Tab-separated table of C-alpha atoms in Angstrom:
chain	number	residue	atom	x	y	z
A	1	MET	CA	33.256	23.355	-8.353
A	2	ALA	CA	31.973	20.981	-5.713
A	3	GLN	CA	33.760	17.674	-5.280
A	4	GLY	CA	31.969	14.416	-5.975
A	5	GLN	CA	29.697	15.575	-8.770
A	6	ALA	CA	30.426	12.465	-10.819
A	7	ALA	CA	29.594	10.242	-7.836
A	8	LEU	CA	26.330	12.121	-7.307
A	9	LEU	CA	25.365	11.615	-10.939
A	10	LEU	CA	26.077	7.893	-10.586
A	11	LEU	CA	23.877	7.662	-7.502
A	12	ALA	CA	21.007	9.703	-8.924
A	13	ASP	CA	20.997	8.125	-12.386
A	14	GLY	CA	17.768	6.297	-13.122
A	15	ARG	CA	19.845	3.735	-14.992
A	16	LEU	CA	21.479	2.573	-11.779
A	17	PRO	CA	20.115	-0.996	-11.664
A	18	ALA	CA	18.077	-0.608	-8.483
A	19	GLY	CA	14.615	-1.384	-9.852
A	20	GLY	CA	13.182	2.141	-9.728
A	21	TYR	CA	11.703	1.810	-13.199
A	22	ALA	CA	8.922	-0.434	-11.881
A	23	HIS	CA	7.405	2.410	-9.827
A	24	SER	CA	5.384	5.478	-10.766
A	25	GLY	CA	5.740	7.361	-7.490
A	26	GLY	CA	1.979	7.364	-7.039
A	27	LEU	CA	1.261	8.802	-10.476
A	28	GLU	CA	-0.600	5.744	-11.779
A	29	PRO	CA	-3.439	5.798	-9.218
A	30	THR	CA	-3.568	9.599	-9.423
A	31	VAL	CA	-4.012	9.545	-13.198
A	32	GLN	CA	-6.522	6.725	-12.936
A	33	ALA	CA	-8.591	8.715	-10.435
A	34	GLY	CA	-8.649	11.640	-12.870
A	35	ARG	CA	-6.732	13.973	-10.574
A	36	VAL	CA	-3.951	14.449	-13.137
A	37	SER	CA	-4.842	14.545	-16.810
A	38	ASP	CA	-2.543	17.015	-18.561
A	39	ALA	CA	0.916	18.601	-18.480
A	40	ALA	CA	-0.125	21.321	-16.034
A	41	GLY	CA	-1.616	18.742	-13.692
A	42	LEU	CA	1.501	16.614	-13.923
A	43	GLU	CA	3.680	19.589	-13.044
A	44	GLN	CA	1.558	20.329	-9.974
A	45	PHE	CA	1.797	16.677	-8.980
A	46	LEU	CA	5.591	16.706	-9.293
A	47	VAL	CA	5.929	19.943	-7.331
A	48	GLY	CA	3.591	18.618	-4.657
A	49	ARG	CA	5.540	15.413	-4.379
A	50	ALA	CA	8.889	17.196	-4.123
A	51	GLU	CA	7.579	19.601	-1.462
A	52	THR	CA	5.962	16.925	0.715
A	53	THR	CA	7.063	13.287	0.715
A	54	GLY	CA	10.090	14.085	-1.459
A	55	PHE	CA	11.273	16.671	1.056
A	56	VAL	CA	10.782	14.320	4.006
A	57	ALA	CA	12.718	11.593	2.174
A	58	ALA	CA	15.440	14.146	1.426
A	59	VAL	CA	15.672	15.162	5.080
A	60	PHE	CA	16.049	11.534	6.136
A	61	ALA	CA	18.643	10.867	3.424
A	62	ALA	CA	20.610	13.911	4.600
A	63	ALA	CA	20.326	12.806	8.232
A	64	ALA	CA	21.402	9.247	7.386
A	65	CYS	CA	24.369	10.585	5.444
A	66	GLU	CA	25.402	12.859	8.306
A	67	ARG	CA	25.313	9.897	10.720
A	68	ALA	CA	27.188	7.612	8.303
A	69	VAL	CA	29.901	10.231	7.831
A	70	ARG	CA	30.296	10.238	11.629
A	71	ASP	CA	30.333	6.379	11.615
A	72	ASP	CA	27.280	6.468	13.887
A	73	ILE	CA	25.395	3.604	12.251
A	74	ALA	CA	23.563	2.800	15.506
A	75	ALA	CA	21.737	6.120	15.148
A	76	LEU	CA	20.119	4.976	11.904
A	77	SER	CA	17.531	2.777	13.617
A	78	ALA	CA	15.912	5.891	15.110
A	79	LEU	CA	15.679	7.319	11.583
A	80	GLU	CA	14.020	4.096	10.426
A	81	SER	CA	11.265	4.269	13.003
A	82	GLU	CA	10.762	8.015	12.628
A	83	LEU	CA	10.375	7.591	8.870
A	84	ASP	CA	7.885	4.784	9.454
A	85	ALA	CA	5.944	7.197	11.644
A	86	ARG	CA	5.898	9.750	8.827
A	87	THR	CA	4.586	7.233	6.275
A	88	PRO	CA	0.974	6.357	7.182
A	89	SER	CA	0.380	3.993	4.242
A	90	PRO	CA	1.591	0.431	4.938
A	91	GLU	CA	2.004	0.048	1.192
A	92	LEU	CA	4.322	3.046	0.908
A	93	ARG	CA	6.358	1.869	3.895
A	94	SER	CA	6.763	-1.456	2.154
A	95	VAL	CA	7.675	0.154	-1.184
A	96	SER	CA	10.289	2.329	0.504
A	97	ARG	CA	11.848	-0.722	2.133
A	98	THR	CA	11.748	-2.714	-1.120
A	99	LEU	CA	13.489	0.094	-2.993
A	100	GLY	CA	15.934	0.484	-0.114
A	101	ARG	CA	16.770	-3.182	-0.236
A	102	GLN	CA	17.337	-3.017	-3.986
A	103	LEU	CA	19.563	0.045	-3.698
A	104	LEU	CA	21.492	-1.673	-0.911
A	105	ARG	CA	21.926	-4.779	-3.070
A	106	VAL	CA	23.388	-2.720	-5.897
A	107	MET	CA	25.574	-0.403	-3.848
A	108	SER	CA	27.072	-3.121	-1.684
A	109	THR	CA	28.079	-4.908	-4.896
A	110	ILE	CA	29.358	-2.002	-6.972
A	111	HIS	CA	30.953	0.026	-4.160
A	112	PRO	CA	31.499	-2.165	-1.088
A	113	HIS	CA	31.613	-0.423	2.279
A	114	PRO	CA	31.440	-1.873	5.824
A	115	HIS	CA	28.368	0.264	6.639
A	116	PHE	CA	26.153	-1.585	4.162
A	117	ALA	CA	26.279	-4.831	6.123
A	118	LEU	CA	24.998	-3.035	9.230
A	119	LEU	CA	21.761	-1.735	7.720
A	120	GLY	CA	19.599	-4.857	8.111
A	121	THR	CA	17.796	-6.624	5.272
A	122	ALA	CA	15.308	-3.989	4.151
A	123	PRO	CA	16.105	-0.459	5.314
A	124	HIS	CA	14.160	2.529	4.017
A	125	GLN	CA	15.365	3.865	0.682
A	126	PRO	CA	16.311	7.360	1.962
A	127	VAL	CA	18.425	5.799	4.714
A	128	VAL	CA	20.284	3.631	2.194
A	129	MET	CA	20.678	6.650	-0.074
A	130	GLY	CA	22.254	8.618	2.764
A	131	VAL	CA	24.652	5.828	3.685
A	132	ALA	CA	25.518	5.200	0.021
A	133	ALA	CA	26.202	8.894	-0.499
A	134	ALA	CA	28.574	8.880	2.464
A	135	ALA	CA	30.290	5.747	1.130
A	136	LEU	CA	30.887	7.578	-2.145
A	137	GLY	CA	32.435	10.524	-0.326
A	138	LEU	CA	29.342	12.710	-0.712
A	139	GLY	CA	27.618	14.824	1.916
A	140	PRO	CA	24.092	15.280	3.323
A	141	ARG	CA	23.043	17.824	0.726
A	142	ASP	CA	24.064	15.448	-2.075
A	143	ALA	CA	22.043	12.620	-0.549
A	144	ALA	CA	19.042	14.949	-0.241
A	145	LEU	CA	19.362	16.093	-3.832
A	146	ALA	CA	19.641	12.527	-5.141
A	147	ILE	CA	16.392	11.557	-3.412
A	148	LEU	CA	14.625	14.723	-4.547
A	149	HIS	CA	15.737	14.086	-8.105
A	150	GLU	CA	14.347	10.569	-7.974
A	151	SER	CA	11.122	11.682	-6.329
A	152	VAL	CA	10.246	13.680	-9.443
A	153	ALA	CA	12.189	11.883	-12.192
A	154	GLY	CA	10.527	8.538	-11.376
A	155	PRO	CA	6.907	9.680	-11.855
A	156	ALA	CA	7.985	11.899	-14.758
A	157	ALA	CA	9.364	8.870	-16.602
A	158	ALA	CA	6.190	6.933	-15.806
A	159	ALA	CA	4.018	9.764	-17.159
A	160	ALA	CA	4.812	8.915	-20.769
A	161	LYS	CA	3.371	5.438	-20.226
A	162	LEU	CA	0.368	6.521	-18.174
A	163	MET	CA	-0.890	9.664	-19.885
A	164	ARG	CA	-1.396	11.221	-23.230
A	165	ILE	CA	1.452	13.683	-22.932
A	166	ASP	CA	4.338	15.080	-24.942
A	167	PRO	CA	7.604	13.840	-23.370
A	168	PHE	CA	9.091	17.301	-23.997
A	169	ASP	CA	6.379	18.822	-21.794
A	170	VAL	CA	7.290	16.323	-19.086
A	171	HIS	CA	10.919	17.343	-19.157
A	172	ALA	CA	10.055	21.013	-19.369
A	173	ALA	CA	8.338	20.568	-16.005
A	174	LEU	CA	11.471	18.867	-14.666
A	175	ALA	CA	13.615	21.706	-16.005
A	176	ARG	CA	11.424	24.274	-14.253
A	177	ALA	CA	11.695	22.245	-11.033
A	178	THR	CA	15.496	22.274	-10.827
A	179	GLU	CA	15.816	25.471	-8.762
A	180	ARG	CA	13.148	24.206	-6.423
A	181	LEU	CA	14.991	20.911	-5.931
A	182	ASP	CA	18.217	22.776	-5.153
A	183	ARG	CA	16.385	24.918	-2.617
A	184	LEU	CA	14.715	21.885	-1.029
A	185	ALA	CA	18.065	20.064	-0.861
A	186	ASP	CA	19.569	23.054	0.991
A	187	ALA	CA	16.648	23.084	3.405
A	188	ALA	CA	16.819	19.300	3.934
A	189	ALA	CA	20.555	19.425	4.610
A	190	ASN	CA	19.958	22.056	7.305
A	191	HIS	CA	18.119	19.385	9.322
A	192	ALA	CA	20.815	16.750	8.876
A	193	ASP	CA	22.201	16.878	12.412
A	194	ALA	CA	18.882	17.361	14.222
A	195	PRO	CA	17.598	14.562	16.475
A	196	ALA	CA	15.512	12.030	14.502
A	197	SER	CA	12.313	12.888	16.373
A	198	GLU	CA	12.693	16.574	15.483
A	199	LEU	CA	12.870	16.042	11.700
A	200	PRO	CA	10.112	17.597	9.559
A	201	SER	CA	6.977	15.583	8.867
A	202	ARG	CA	5.309	17.073	5.820
A	203	GLY	CA	2.785	14.716	4.254
A	204	ALA	CA	0.432	14.216	1.308
A	205	PRO	CA	-2.489	12.199	2.745
A	206	LEU	CA	-4.166	11.612	-0.607
A	207	SER	CA	-1.061	9.929	-1.978
A	208	ASP	CA	-1.111	7.543	0.994
A	209	ILE	CA	-4.731	6.677	0.275
A	210	ALA	CA	-4.035	6.341	-3.461
A	211	ALA	CA	-1.189	3.908	-2.744
A	212	GLU	CA	-3.526	1.700	-0.718
A	213	HIS	CA	-6.115	1.688	-3.523
A	214	HIS	CA	-3.448	0.956	-6.103
A	215	ARG	CA	-2.262	-2.109	-4.195
A	216	SER	CA	-5.738	-3.606	-4.432
A	217	TRP	CA	-5.961	-3.405	-8.221
A	218	ASN	CA	-5.698	-6.610	-10.230
A	219	VAL	CA	-4.279	-4.871	-13.269
A	220	ARG	CA	-1.669	-2.154	-13.054
A	221	LEU	CA	1.311	-1.021	-15.071
A	222	PHE	CA	3.515	-0.076	-12.113
A	223	ALA	CA	4.281	-1.723	-8.804
A	224	SER	CA	3.472	1.538	-6.988
B	1	MET	CA	32.031	-11.165	-16.378
B	2	ALA	CA	31.705	-9.924	-12.808
B	3	LYS	CA	29.193	-12.070	-10.982
B	4	THR	CA	26.402	-10.115	-9.357
B	5	THR	CA	25.602	-13.115	-7.206
B	6	PRO	CA	27.761	-14.079	-4.264
B	7	PRO	CA	29.318	-17.502	-4.890
B	8	ASN	CA	27.163	-20.235	-3.435
B	9	GLU	CA	27.943	-23.805	-4.269
B	10	HIS	CA	24.603	-24.974	-3.008
B	11	ARG	CA	22.305	-22.619	-4.813
B	12	ALA	CA	19.665	-23.867	-7.211
B	13	LEU	CA	20.077	-24.182	-10.946
B	14	ARG	CA	18.377	-21.076	-12.338
B	15	ILE	CA	16.652	-21.504	-15.685
B	16	GLY	CA	15.096	-18.575	-17.561
B	17	VAL	CA	12.096	-19.022	-19.834
B	18	ALA	CA	11.744	-16.224	-22.402
B	19	GLY	CA	9.778	-15.674	-25.590
B	20	PRO	CA	6.962	-13.593	-27.079
B	21	VAL	CA	3.551	-13.190	-25.428
B	22	GLY	CA	1.218	-16.134	-25.797
B	23	THR	CA	3.696	-18.745	-26.993
B	24	GLY	CA	3.157	-20.900	-23.914
B	25	LYS	CA	5.887	-19.993	-21.431
B	26	SER	CA	3.602	-20.563	-18.443
B	27	SER	CA	2.399	-23.810	-19.924
B	28	VAL	CA	5.986	-25.016	-20.473
B	29	ILE	CA	6.757	-24.181	-16.847
B	30	ALA	CA	3.607	-25.974	-15.671
B	31	THR	CA	4.644	-29.028	-17.690
B	32	LEU	CA	8.150	-29.025	-16.231
B	33	CYS	CA	6.863	-28.654	-12.680
B	34	ARG	CA	4.268	-31.377	-13.145
B	35	SER	CA	6.737	-33.828	-14.660
B	36	LEU	CA	9.820	-33.127	-12.585
B	37	SER	CA	8.520	-32.343	-9.109
B	38	ASP	CA	9.092	-35.923	-7.948
B	39	GLU	CA	12.781	-35.629	-8.827
B	40	PHE	CA	13.569	-31.997	-8.023
B	41	VAL	CA	12.470	-29.379	-5.514
B	42	ILE	CA	11.408	-26.556	-7.813
B	43	GLY	CA	10.547	-22.892	-7.269
B	44	VAL	CA	9.111	-20.439	-9.805
B	45	ILE	CA	9.418	-16.660	-10.257
B	46	THR	CA	7.024	-15.080	-12.752
B	47	ASN	CA	7.447	-11.621	-14.292
B	48	ASP	CA	4.208	-10.031	-15.338
B	49	ILE	CA	3.625	-6.809	-17.168
B	50	TYR	CA	0.263	-5.718	-15.805
B	51	THR	CA	-0.840	-8.355	-13.327
B	52	ASP	CA	0.205	-11.451	-11.460
B	53	GLU	CA	-1.861	-13.522	-13.876
B	54	ASP	CA	0.945	-15.987	-14.668
B	55	ALA	CA	1.655	-16.698	-11.007
B	56	ARG	CA	-2.074	-17.222	-10.449
B	57	PHE	CA	-2.313	-19.556	-13.434
B	58	LEU	CA	0.547	-21.688	-12.147
B	59	ARG	CA	-0.874	-21.760	-8.626
B	60	SER	CA	-4.290	-22.744	-9.969
B	61	GLU	CA	-2.692	-25.560	-11.958
B	62	GLY	CA	-1.570	-26.998	-8.632
B	63	VAL	CA	1.782	-28.037	-10.072
B	64	LEU	CA	3.710	-26.780	-7.053
B	65	PRO	CA	2.860	-25.668	-3.525
B	66	ALA	CA	1.472	-22.142	-4.063
B	67	GLU	CA	4.059	-20.488	-1.820
B	68	ARG	CA	6.877	-21.653	-4.086
B	69	ILE	CA	5.488	-19.534	-6.945
B	70	ARG	CA	6.210	-15.816	-6.623
B	71	ALA	CA	5.457	-12.875	-8.898
B	72	VAL	CA	7.684	-9.881	-9.614
B	73	GLU	CA	6.071	-6.724	-10.978
B	74	THR	CA	8.217	-5.211	-13.704
B	75	GLY	CA	6.568	-1.827	-14.244
B	76	ALA	CA	5.802	-2.356	-17.928
B	77	CYS	CA	9.477	-3.127	-18.623
B	78	PRO	CA	9.766	-6.935	-18.747
B	79	HIS	CA	12.928	-6.782	-20.858
B	80	THR	CA	14.671	-4.477	-18.349
B	81	ALA	CA	13.833	-6.810	-15.465
B	82	ILE	CA	15.656	-9.756	-17.043
B	83	ARG	CA	18.524	-7.954	-18.703
B	84	ASP	CA	19.583	-4.384	-17.779
B	85	ASP	CA	18.334	-4.163	-14.205
B	86	VAL	CA	17.925	-7.635	-12.752
B	87	THR	CA	17.985	-6.553	-9.104
B	88	MET	CA	14.300	-7.225	-8.413
B	89	ASN	CA	14.476	-10.702	-9.900
B	90	LEU	CA	17.780	-11.461	-8.246
B	91	ILE	CA	16.364	-10.607	-4.830
B	92	ALA	CA	13.206	-12.629	-5.536
B	93	ILE	CA	15.273	-15.688	-6.505
B	94	GLU	CA	17.556	-15.362	-3.494
B	95	ASP	CA	14.564	-15.043	-1.153
B	96	LEU	CA	12.937	-18.108	-2.669
B	97	GLU	CA	16.154	-20.105	-2.384
B	98	ARG	CA	16.560	-19.023	1.239
B	99	ASP	CA	12.931	-19.652	2.240
B	100	PHE	CA	12.731	-23.124	0.702
B	101	ALA	CA	16.349	-24.284	0.958
B	102	PRO	CA	17.539	-26.464	-0.533
B	103	LEU	CA	15.867	-25.886	-3.896
B	104	ASP	CA	17.211	-27.806	-6.891
B	105	ILE	CA	15.805	-25.654	-9.679
B	106	VAL	CA	14.354	-22.130	-9.922
B	107	LEU	CA	12.435	-21.395	-13.110
B	108	VAL	CA	12.195	-17.683	-13.990
B	109	GLU	CA	9.463	-16.775	-16.456
B	110	SER	CA	10.009	-13.502	-18.278
B	111	GLY	CA	7.043	-11.248	-18.985
B	112	GLY	CA	6.249	-11.934	-22.631
B	113	ASP	CA	8.321	-9.641	-24.789
B	114	ASN	CA	9.698	-9.390	-28.290
B	115	LEU	CA	12.324	-11.488	-30.035
B	116	THR	CA	15.260	-9.461	-28.697
B	117	ALA	CA	14.649	-9.989	-24.974
B	118	THR	CA	17.007	-12.480	-23.349
B	119	PHE	CA	18.078	-13.082	-19.770
B	120	SER	CA	21.291	-11.637	-18.392
B	121	PRO	CA	23.802	-14.291	-17.367
B	122	ALA	CA	23.979	-12.386	-14.055
B	123	LEU	CA	20.466	-13.699	-13.340
B	124	ILE	CA	20.249	-17.245	-14.695
B	125	ASP	CA	22.475	-20.197	-15.565
B	126	ALA	CA	20.648	-21.270	-18.723
B	127	GLN	CA	17.628	-20.156	-20.685
B	128	LEU	CA	15.099	-21.527	-23.058
B	129	PHE	CA	13.305	-19.443	-25.619
B	130	VAL	CA	9.731	-20.377	-26.520
B	131	LEU	CA	8.105	-19.827	-29.923
B	132	ASP	CA	4.893	-21.386	-31.164
B	133	VAL	CA	3.719	-22.485	-34.596
B	134	ALA	CA	0.683	-20.201	-34.383
B	135	GLY	CA	2.978	-17.162	-34.363
B	136	GLY	CA	3.997	-18.039	-37.912
B	137	GLY	CA	6.356	-20.573	-39.476
B	138	ASP	CA	8.786	-17.863	-40.540
B	139	VAL	CA	9.571	-16.555	-37.056
B	140	ALA	CA	12.323	-19.110	-36.398
B	141	ARG	CA	14.107	-18.049	-39.585
B	142	LYS	CA	14.226	-14.434	-38.374
B	143	GLY	CA	16.783	-15.343	-35.737
B	144	GLY	CA	17.816	-12.789	-33.122
B	145	PRO	CA	19.473	-13.315	-29.758
B	146	GLY	CA	16.770	-15.477	-28.167
B	147	ILE	CA	16.159	-17.717	-31.138
B	148	GLY	CA	19.804	-17.873	-32.118
B	149	GLY	CA	21.561	-18.055	-28.785
B	150	ALA	CA	19.311	-19.482	-26.049
B	151	ASP	CA	20.499	-22.778	-24.599
B	152	LEU	CA	17.332	-24.425	-25.935
B	153	LEU	CA	14.756	-23.252	-28.473
B	154	VAL	CA	11.275	-24.668	-27.938
B	155	ILE	CA	8.756	-24.615	-30.771
B	156	ASN	CA	5.460	-25.036	-28.970
B	157	LYS	CA	1.898	-26.042	-29.873
B	158	VAL	CA	2.956	-28.235	-32.786
B	159	ASP	CA	-0.464	-29.937	-32.599
B	160	LEU	CA	-1.857	-26.724	-34.102
B	161	ALA	CA	0.483	-26.737	-37.112
B	162	GLU	CA	-1.989	-28.179	-39.585
B	163	HIS	CA	-4.584	-25.566	-38.632
B	164	VAL	CA	-2.259	-22.639	-39.234
B	165	ASP	CA	-0.520	-24.037	-42.328
B	166	VAL	CA	2.896	-24.342	-40.744
B	167	ASP	CA	5.386	-27.000	-41.790
B	168	VAL	CA	6.916	-27.977	-38.434
B	169	GLU	CA	9.855	-29.805	-39.991
B	170	GLN	CA	10.729	-26.752	-42.039
B	171	MET	CA	10.391	-24.506	-38.995
B	172	VAL	CA	12.735	-26.775	-37.024
B	173	THR	CA	15.223	-26.821	-39.934
B	174	ASP	CA	15.138	-23.009	-40.135
B	175	ALA	CA	15.646	-22.763	-36.402
B	176	GLU	CA	18.546	-25.205	-36.406
B	177	LYS	CA	20.175	-23.185	-39.134
B	178	ALA	CA	19.691	-19.923	-37.207
B	179	ARG	CA	21.101	-21.636	-34.103
B	180	GLU	CA	24.166	-23.183	-35.692
B	181	GLY	CA	23.479	-26.581	-34.211
B	182	ARG	CA	22.209	-25.610	-30.763
B	183	PRO	CA	19.231	-27.763	-29.747
B	184	VAL	CA	15.642	-27.220	-30.926
B	185	LEU	CA	12.641	-29.104	-29.577
B	186	ALA	CA	9.201	-29.171	-31.218
B	187	ILE	CA	6.662	-29.885	-28.510
B	188	SER	CA	2.986	-29.986	-27.616
B	189	ARG	CA	1.581	-30.589	-24.180
B	190	LYS	CA	-0.905	-32.871	-25.917
B	191	ARG	CA	1.933	-35.124	-27.088
B	192	PRO	CA	3.652	-36.514	-23.984
B	193	GLU	CA	6.558	-37.989	-25.971
B	194	THR	CA	7.557	-34.427	-26.944
B	195	THR	CA	7.352	-32.948	-23.460
B	196	SER	CA	9.391	-35.848	-22.086
B	197	GLN	CA	12.223	-34.731	-24.381
B	198	LEU	CA	12.001	-31.311	-22.780
B	199	CYS	CA	12.185	-32.860	-19.319
B	200	ASP	CA	15.213	-34.924	-20.386
B	201	TRP	CA	16.933	-31.741	-21.506
B	202	VAL	CA	16.370	-30.200	-18.076
B	203	ARG	CA	17.597	-33.372	-16.319
B	204	GLN	CA	20.747	-33.332	-18.412
B	205	LEU	CA	21.273	-29.629	-17.736
B	206	HIS	CA	20.862	-30.179	-14.012
B	207	ARG	CA	23.409	-33.016	-14.069
B	208	ALA	CA	25.870	-30.785	-15.884
B	209	TYR	CA	25.215	-27.925	-13.462
B	210	ALA	CA	25.650	-30.199	-10.437
B	211	ASP	CA	28.954	-31.653	-11.625
B	212	GLY	CA	30.273	-28.239	-12.636
B	213	SER	CA	30.526	-28.955	-16.355
B	214	HIS	CA	27.763	-26.535	-17.401
B	215	ALA	CA	29.185	-23.340	-18.873
B	216	PRO	CA	26.649	-20.488	-18.989
B	217	VAL	CA	26.440	-18.727	-22.335
B	218	ASP	CA	24.991	-15.329	-23.099
B	219	PRO	CA	22.782	-15.036	-26.185
B	220	GLY	CA	23.511	-11.322	-25.793
B	221	PRO	CA	23.643	-9.133	-28.841
B	222	MET	CA	22.780	-10.464	-32.254
B	223	ALA	CA	25.322	-12.906	-33.610
B	224	PRO	CA	27.462	-11.790	-36.538
B	225	HIS	CA	25.829	-12.632	-39.860
B	226	PHE	CA	26.111	-11.982	-43.558
B	227	HIS	CA	24.591	-9.195	-45.621
B	228	ALA	CA	24.962	-9.352	-49.369
B	229	THR	CA	26.124	-5.922	-50.546
B	230	ASP	CA	27.204	-4.439	-53.841
B	231	ASP	CA	30.839	-4.588	-52.829
B	232	GLY	CA	30.630	-8.238	-51.815
B	233	SER	CA	29.560	-10.002	-48.679
B	234	HIS	CA	30.975	-9.309	-45.266
B	235	VAL	CA	30.334	-10.240	-41.695
B	236	HIS	CA	29.180	-7.787	-39.070
B	237	SER	CA	27.231	-7.762	-35.884
B	238	HIS	CA	24.384	-5.486	-34.902
B	239	GLY	CA	24.380	-3.618	-31.633
B	240	GLY	CA	27.308	-2.023	-29.796
B	241	GLY	CA	30.139	-0.689	-31.899
B	242	HIS	CA	28.289	-1.113	-35.164
B	243	THR	CA	29.236	2.145	-36.810
B	244	HIS	CA	31.436	1.249	-39.693
B	245	HIS	CA	29.125	1.330	-42.688
B	246	GLN	CA	25.777	2.405	-44.091
B	247	HIS	CA	23.092	-0.015	-45.203
B	248	GLY	CA	22.645	1.659	-48.567
B	249	HIS	CA	20.956	-1.381	-50.032
B	250	GLU	CA	18.051	-1.532	-47.621
């Protein structure tokens, strides 16, 4: 059995008080636009998210973890700017930094580590996840898996509030996605020691556009 | 309890305002800002469920400079944002305190929720819980953590009592009973003598906070209370650890 499983569960648990519950991972504008309306559509959305922006986040979390394990915190700023470059929507860049700041606030309180003070005020969430994983004794693949888990579990939890859907169907989709998430975490971890500029840049342009629309709404259930 | 907030002797007094939707939380905050802004430098954080309507209302009232009123979006979970996962609000308060230092008081308005939602002591130093007469004269009697344990219970809109057949005195008596002597104020923004009592309460709280004599309390889980049962009365509390008997009589 791998070491650190309990620490990974702590980090990936949606109940960790890091404010993730206020976000739908882009599901709210997608449902509103009529692009997802049933369980099958939700499953495609979740798979798409894991394979694109989820995977990129996982790669950056793995890379951040690898650098934190080596105590090379200076190398994280290159990850920050490369992740900015892979996130066209200003809104999504801002959301990632807000969630990163919240995760940093929690982790530096519940599990203090000298690295946390070196991350700046609002680092990207995957970068914080990578550094937090390292602080908990976890490795790049763990950091990648934690981010991948959140990238689908967040919108899945929001689905019950946004759509007419059976919560069991939602979790059935998550259950079917587990092998995929493991595979993606392996693939993300393989990039962990690559130079920041060489990291993959998969994208989902419509989700960037949807995030910008969502920001302009006067009435919305979720912050993103 | 472990403090989530780093110790800071100079930080503002943080007051939470909770209570059901529509009871007048925003209006209470507007009243406090209007009446106390000559004495205190005040900032406000609102928590909305769908919109930033409350922040907009307060800005449009012109009770404070608009930039000292900030909204936090709680993703349809207003109770979580003030109790289980306060990180978003904590960061918002800390930012406000940093950007407008030194602030004397930060008022945090919860998104309107049900009777069980109270602020975590990790987020605020004291809280008031707002009910109104239009919600029904019997609500105060129902108790619960907010009604029973908040530092102050406000019964709002008492000018409407005669129109909704509520006996304010009775409602206050019920509330005082549910609160075991903790303070209750019946107010209406149309009756300045009542809102000045509210302001006095805040002044007194701020004095106590400043001289270190204010001890934060947590309304927390429901207070122990009596149930009459066939085998006699006994005391228990709802919530965590409540596993020892069945409510066969209900």
